[in-house]
CSV table of C-alpha atoms in Angstrom, one decimal:
chain,number,residue,atom,x,y,z
A,1,UNK,CA,84.2,48.3,-85.6
A,2,UNK,CA,81.5,47.2,-83.2
A,3,UNK,CA,78.2,46.7,-84.9
A,4,UNK,CA,74.8,47.0,-83.3
A,5,UNK,CA,73.7,43.7,-81.9
A,6,UNK,CA,71.2,42.0,-84.2
A,7,UNK,CA,68.8,39.1,-83.6
A,8,UNK,CA,70.2,35.7,-84.4
A,9,UNK,CA,68.0,34.3,-87.2
A,10,UNK,CA,67.1,30.7,-87.8
A,11,UNK,CA,69.4,30.4,-90.9
A,12,UNK,CA,72.3,31.8,-88.8
A,13,UNK,CA,71.6,29.3,-86.1
A,14,UNK,CA,71.6,26.5,-88.6
A,15,UNK,CA,75.0,27.7,-89.8
A,16,UNK,CA,73.7,28.0,-93.4
A,17,UNK,CA,72.3,30.8,-95.6
A,18,UNK,CA,69.0,30.7,-97.5
A,19,UNK,CA,70.6,28.6,-100.3
A,20,UNK,CA,71.6,25.9,-97.8
A,21,UNK,CA,75.3,26.6,-98.3
A,22,UNK,CA,77.7,27.4,-95.4
A,23,UNK,CA,77.1,31.0,-94.4
A,24,UNK,CA,79.1,33.7,-92.8
A,25,UNK,CA,80.2,33.5,-89.2
A,26,UNK,CA,77.3,33.4,-86.8
A,27,UNK,CA,77.0,36.3,-84.4
A,28,UNK,CA,77.8,39.9,-83.9
A,29,UNK,CA,80.9,41.8,-83.2
A,30,UNK,CA,81.3,42.5,-79.5
A,31,UNK,CA,82.7,45.6,-77.8
A,32,UNK,CA,85.8,43.5,-77.2
A,33,UNK,CA,86.7,44.9,-73.8
A,34,UNK,CA,89.0,42.6,-71.9
A,35,UNK,CA,91.7,42.7,-69.3
A,36,UNK,CA,94.5,40.3,-68.4
A,37,UNK,CA,93.5,37.8,-65.7
A,38,UNK,CA,89.9,38.6,-66.1
A,39,UNK,CA,88.9,35.0,-66.6
A,40,UNK,CA,91.0,33.5,-63.8
A,41,UNK,CA,88.0,32.4,-61.8
A,42,UNK,CA,86.4,30.3,-64.5
A,43,UNK,CA,89.8,29.0,-65.7
A,44,UNK,CA,90.5,27.9,-62.1
A,45,UNK,CA,87.2,26.0,-62.2
A,46,UNK,CA,88.0,24.4,-65.6
A,47,UNK,CA,91.4,23.4,-64.4
A,48,UNK,CA,90.0,22.2,-61.1
A,49,UNK,CA,86.8,20.2,-60.7
A,50,UNK,CA,86.3,20.0,-64.5
A,51,UNK,CA,89.8,19.0,-65.4
A,52,UNK,CA,88.7,15.4,-65.8
A,53,UNK,CA,87.0,16.3,-69.0
A,54,UNK,CA,90.2,17.5,-70.6
A,55,UNK,CA,92.3,14.6,-69.2
A,56,UNK,CA,89.8,12.1,-70.6
A,57,UNK,CA,89.3,13.7,-74.0
A,58,UNK,CA,90.5,11.8,-77.1
A,59,UNK,CA,91.0,15.1,-78.8
A,60,UNK,CA,92.1,17.9,-76.3
A,61,UNK,CA,90.6,20.7,-78.4
A,62,UNK,CA,89.5,23.8,-76.5
A,63,UNK,CA,87.8,27.0,-77.9
A,64,UNK,CA,88.0,30.5,-76.5
A,65,UNK,CA,85.0,32.0,-78.3
A,66,UNK,CA,84.9,35.8,-78.6
A,67,UNK,CA,88.1,36.5,-76.8
A,68,UNK,CA,87.9,40.3,-77.5
A,69,UNK,CA,90.1,43.1,-78.7
A,70,UNK,CA,93.2,41.5,-77.3
A,71,UNK,CA,94.0,37.8,-77.0
A,72,UNK,CA,95.3,37.9,-73.4
A,73,UNK,CA,92.6,35.7,-72.0
A,74,UNK,CA,93.1,33.1,-74.7
A,75,UNK,CA,96.8,33.0,-74.0
A,76,UNK,CA,96.1,32.6,-70.3
A,77,UNK,CA,93.6,29.8,-70.9
A,78,UNK,CA,96.2,27.9,-72.9
A,79,UNK,CA,98.8,28.3,-70.2
A,80,UNK,CA,96.4,27.2,-67.5
A,81,UNK,CA,95.1,24.2,-69.3
A,82,UNK,CA,98.5,23.1,-70.6
A,83,UNK,CA,99.3,22.4,-66.9
A,84,UNK,CA,96.4,19.9,-66.9
A,85,UNK,CA,97.0,18.4,-70.4
A,86,UNK,CA,100.3,19.4,-72.1
A,87,UNK,CA,99.0,18.5,-75.6
A,88,UNK,CA,96.0,20.8,-75.3
A,89,UNK,CA,95.0,22.6,-78.5
A,90,UNK,CA,93.4,26.0,-77.7
A,91,UNK,CA,91.8,28.0,-80.6
A,92,UNK,CA,90.8,31.6,-80.1
A,93,UNK,CA,87.9,32.5,-82.3
A,94,UNK,CA,86.8,36.1,-83.1
A,95,UNK,CA,84.3,37.3,-85.5
A,96,UNK,CA,86.2,40.5,-86.2
A,97,UNK,CA,89.1,39.7,-88.6
A,98,UNK,CA,91.3,42.6,-87.4
A,99,UNK,CA,91.3,41.1,-83.9
A,100,UNK,CA,92.5,37.8,-85.3
A,101,UNK,CA,95.3,39.5,-87.4
A,102,UNK,CA,96.5,41.2,-84.2
A,103,UNK,CA,96.6,37.9,-82.3
A,104,UNK,CA,98.5,35.9,-85.0
A,105,UNK,CA,102.0,36.9,-83.7
A,106,UNK,CA,101.1,35.1,-80.4
A,107,UNK,CA,100.4,31.8,-82.1
A,108,UNK,CA,102.6,28.9,-80.9
A,109,UNK,CA,102.3,25.1,-80.9
A,110,UNK,CA,99.0,24.4,-79.2
A,111,UNK,CA,97.6,27.9,-79.5
A,112,UNK,CA,96.0,29.4,-82.7
A,113,UNK,CA,93.5,32.0,-83.8
A,114,UNK,CA,90.9,32.1,-86.5
A,115,UNK,CA,87.9,34.1,-87.7
A,116,UNK,CA,84.5,32.7,-86.8
A,117,UNK,CA,81.4,32.7,-84.6
A,118,UNK,CA,79.1,30.4,-82.8
A,119,UNK,CA,79.4,27.8,-85.6
A,120,UNK,CA,82.9,27.1,-84.3
A,121,UNK,CA,85.0,26.7,-87.4
A,122,UNK,CA,87.5,24.2,-86.0
A,123,UNK,CA,88.3,20.6,-87.1
A,124,UNK,CA,86.9,18.1,-84.8
A,125,UNK,CA,84.7,18.6,-81.7
A,126,UNK,CA,85.9,20.6,-78.8
A,127,UNK,CA,85.9,19.3,-75.3
A,128,UNK,CA,85.6,22.8,-73.8
A,129,UNK,CA,84.2,26.0,-75.2
A,130,UNK,CA,84.4,29.2,-73.2
A,131,UNK,CA,82.3,32.2,-74.2
A,132,UNK,CA,82.5,35.0,-71.8
A,133,UNK,CA,80.7,38.4,-72.1
A,134,UNK,CA,79.6,37.3,-75.5
A,135,UNK,CA,75.9,36.4,-75.2
A,136,UNK,CA,75.3,39.5,-73.0
A,137,UNK,CA,74.6,41.7,-76.0
A,138,UNK,CA,72.0,39.4,-77.5
A,139,UNK,CA,68.3,39.0,-76.8
A,140,UNK,CA,67.3,36.6,-74.1
A,141,UNK,CA,65.2,34.8,-76.7
A,142,UNK,CA,68.3,34.1,-78.7
A,143,UNK,CA,70.2,32.3,-76.0
A,144,UNK,CA,68.6,28.8,-76.3
A,145,UNK,CA,69.3,28.7,-80.1
A,146,UNK,CA,72.9,29.9,-79.6
A,147,UNK,CA,73.4,27.3,-76.8
A,148,UNK,CA,72.1,24.5,-79.0
A,149,UNK,CA,74.4,25.5,-81.9
A,150,UNK,CA,77.4,25.3,-79.7
A,151,UNK,CA,76.2,22.2,-77.8
A,152,UNK,CA,75.8,20.3,-81.1
A,153,UNK,CA,79.5,20.8,-81.7
A,154,UNK,CA,80.8,19.4,-78.4
A,155,UNK,CA,82.6,16.2,-78.1
A,156,UNK,CA,81.4,13.4,-75.8
A,157,UNK,CA,81.9,14.6,-72.3
A,158,UNK,CA,82.4,18.2,-73.6
A,159,UNK,CA,81.3,21.3,-71.8
A,160,UNK,CA,80.1,24.8,-73.0
A,161,UNK,CA,80.7,27.7,-70.6
A,162,UNK,CA,78.5,30.8,-71.1
A,163,UNK,CA,79.5,33.4,-68.6
A,164,UNK,CA,79.7,37.1,-67.7
A,165,UNK,CA,82.0,39.0,-65.4
A,166,UNK,CA,83.0,42.5,-64.4
A,167,UNK,CA,85.9,44.3,-66.1
A,168,UNK,CA,88.6,42.9,-63.8
A,169,UNK,CA,87.0,39.5,-62.9
A,170,UNK,CA,85.9,40.2,-59.3
A,171,UNK,CA,82.3,39.2,-59.9
A,172,UNK,CA,81.8,36.3,-62.2
A,173,UNK,CA,79.0,33.9,-63.1
A,174,UNK,CA,78.6,31.2,-65.7
A,175,UNK,CA,76.3,28.5,-66.9
A,176,UNK,CA,77.8,25.1,-67.7
A,177,UNK,CA,76.1,23.0,-70.4
A,178,UNK,CA,76.9,19.6,-71.8
A,179,UNK,CA,75.7,18.4,-75.2
A,180,UNK,CA,72.3,17.7,-73.9
A,181,UNK,CA,71.3,20.3,-71.3
A,182,UNK,CA,72.4,23.1,-68.9
A,183,UNK,CA,74.0,21.5,-65.9
A,184,UNK,CA,74.8,24.2,-63.3
A,185,UNK,CA,75.1,27.9,-62.4
A,186,UNK,CA,78.4,29.0,-60.8
A,187,UNK,CA,79.1,32.2,-58.9
A,188,UNK,CA,82.6,33.3,-58.0
A,189,UNK,CA,83.5,36.6,-56.3
A,190,UNK,CA,86.5,38.3,-54.8
A,191,UNK,CA,86.0,38.9,-51.1
A,192,UNK,CA,85.7,42.6,-50.4
A,193,UNK,CA,84.1,43.3,-53.8
A,194,UNK,CA,80.5,43.2,-52.6
A,195,UNK,CA,78.3,44.2,-49.6
A,196,UNK,CA,75.7,41.4,-50.2
A,197,UNK,CA,76.2,38.3,-52.3
A,198,UNK,CA,73.3,39.4,-54.5
A,199,UNK,CA,75.4,42.2,-55.8
A,200,UNK,CA,76.7,39.7,-58.3
A,201,UNK,CA,73.2,39.6,-60.0
A,202,UNK,CA,74.3,42.4,-62.3
A,203,UNK,CA,76.7,39.9,-63.9
A,204,UNK,CA,74.3,37.0,-64.3
A,205,UNK,CA,74.4,35.3,-67.7
A,206,UNK,CA,72.0,36.5,-70.4
A,207,UNK,CA,69.6,33.6,-69.8
A,208,UNK,CA,69.1,34.7,-66.2
A,209,UNK,CA,69.9,38.4,-65.8
A,210,UNK,CA,66.3,39.5,-66.7
A,211,UNK,CA,64.9,36.8,-64.5
A,212,UNK,CA,66.1,38.2,-61.2
A,213,UNK,CA,62.6,39.3,-60.2
A,214,UNK,CA,60.3,38.0,-57.5
A,215,UNK,CA,58.8,34.7,-58.4
A,216,UNK,CA,61.8,33.5,-60.5
A,217,UNK,CA,64.1,30.8,-59.1
A,218,UNK,CA,67.3,32.7,-59.6
A,219,UNK,CA,65.8,35.6,-57.6
A,220,UNK,CA,65.0,33.2,-54.8
A,221,UNK,CA,68.7,32.0,-54.8
A,222,UNK,CA,70.0,35.6,-54.6
A,223,UNK,CA,67.7,36.3,-51.7
A,224,UNK,CA,68.6,33.1,-50.0
A,225,UNK,CA,72.3,33.9,-50.4
A,226,UNK,CA,71.8,37.3,-48.8
A,227,UNK,CA,69.9,35.8,-45.8
A,228,UNK,CA,72.5,33.2,-45.3
A,229,UNK,CA,75.3,35.7,-45.5
A,230,UNK,CA,73.7,37.9,-42.9
A,231,UNK,CA,73.0,34.9,-40.6
A,232,UNK,CA,76.7,34.0,-40.8
A,233,UNK,CA,77.8,37.5,-39.8
A,234,UNK,CA,79.3,36.2,-36.5
A,235,UNK,CA,81.9,34.3,-38.7
A,236,UNK,CA,83.1,37.6,-40.1
A,237,UNK,CA,85.5,37.9,-37.2
A,238,UNK,CA,87.4,35.0,-38.7
A,239,UNK,CA,87.4,36.6,-42.2
A,240,UNK,CA,85.1,36.7,-45.2
A,241,UNK,CA,86.4,33.3,-46.4
A,242,UNK,CA,84.9,31.6,-43.3
A,243,UNK,CA,81.7,33.6,-43.6
A,244,UNK,CA,81.3,32.6,-47.3
A,245,UNK,CA,81.8,28.9,-46.4
A,246,UNK,CA,79.2,29.3,-43.7
A,247,UNK,CA,76.8,30.8,-46.2
A,248,UNK,CA,77.3,27.9,-48.6
A,249,UNK,CA,76.8,25.4,-45.8
A,250,UNK,CA,73.6,27.1,-44.7
A,251,UNK,CA,72.3,27.1,-48.3
A,252,UNK,CA,73.0,23.4,-48.6
A,253,UNK,CA,71.4,22.6,-45.3
A,254,UNK,CA,68.3,24.5,-46.4
A,255,UNK,CA,67.9,22.2,-49.4
A,256,UNK,CA,69.6,24.1,-52.2
A,257,UNK,CA,71.4,21.7,-54.5
A,258,UNK,CA,74.9,23.0,-53.8
A,259,UNK,CA,77.7,21.2,-55.7
A,260,UNK,CA,81.3,20.7,-54.6
A,261,UNK,CA,82.3,21.6,-51.1
A,262,UNK,CA,84.6,23.6,-48.8
A,263,UNK,CA,87.6,23.4,-51.1
A,264,UNK,CA,85.7,25.4,-53.7
A,265,UNK,CA,83.7,27.5,-51.3
A,266,UNK,CA,86.8,28.9,-49.7
A,267,UNK,CA,87.7,30.4,-53.1
A,268,UNK,CA,84.5,32.5,-53.1
A,269,UNK,CA,82.8,30.1,-55.4
A,270,UNK,CA,79.3,28.6,-55.3
A,271,UNK,CA,77.8,26.2,-57.8
A,272,UNK,CA,74.2,25.0,-57.8
A,273,UNK,CA,72.3,22.6,-60.1
A,274,UNK,CA,70.7,24.4,-63.1
A,275,UNK,CA,67.2,23.0,-62.2
A,276,UNK,CA,67.2,25.1,-59.1
A,277,UNK,CA,67.6,28.4,-61.0
A,278,UNK,CA,66.2,27.7,-64.5
A,279,UNK,CA,63.8,30.3,-65.7
A,280,UNK,CA,60.1,29.5,-65.4
A,281,UNK,CA,58.5,28.5,-68.6
């Protein structure tokens, strides 16, 4: 059963109850909606420009946090990352015990499931933690504490991905954080799924979705993307892939701290430094 989202309290964030003993899993039960291949865009990023983190990890432990009512995306994450590191260990974590029981028949060497929340009840420190459509139900004020709880569990060189996407993974955004700070905001879209790039704003992560208003940096990015997209309209005759690459190039030339390059842009992807979109204090 999906419970009403509650505030995440300080004892929960610490992972302990009022007596100082380990408490119950930290977090709320999500709606659990998911679909096969929904996370393909972020997985492609993890297995692409971020693959070095997994290759260099002393312990190739990966967590799919809050995988939902069915474990399809956790299975897909395992398959995709095993191509990068065959000895990867993926643990799917869900706060709802029945969802974990339903996933157990799919366990295999390198893939397991367990009950838990943001406290990450796994041995060792994960190199990658993916939490998609999980923080969306929480208060914006809860996000920094949740981020810190997960960040404190990361291994050296580890990465926490907090993202949101539509039901079939056509519009996707995520924030990447290391153990110290947020690093970047990524946007990935399927060509033909939008009229203007800012249509993706409805899928911004929790820390940013309420900040898409005039005066906030992320709103400025959305507006700059739209302007650059319209300026690159002549490239549409060569296809939306070329137009998107033109948009990314225009943003970079205008001073936006755009990461990566054409090899990622052509996939409908754009990543910028977090400092360029971080909410105003």
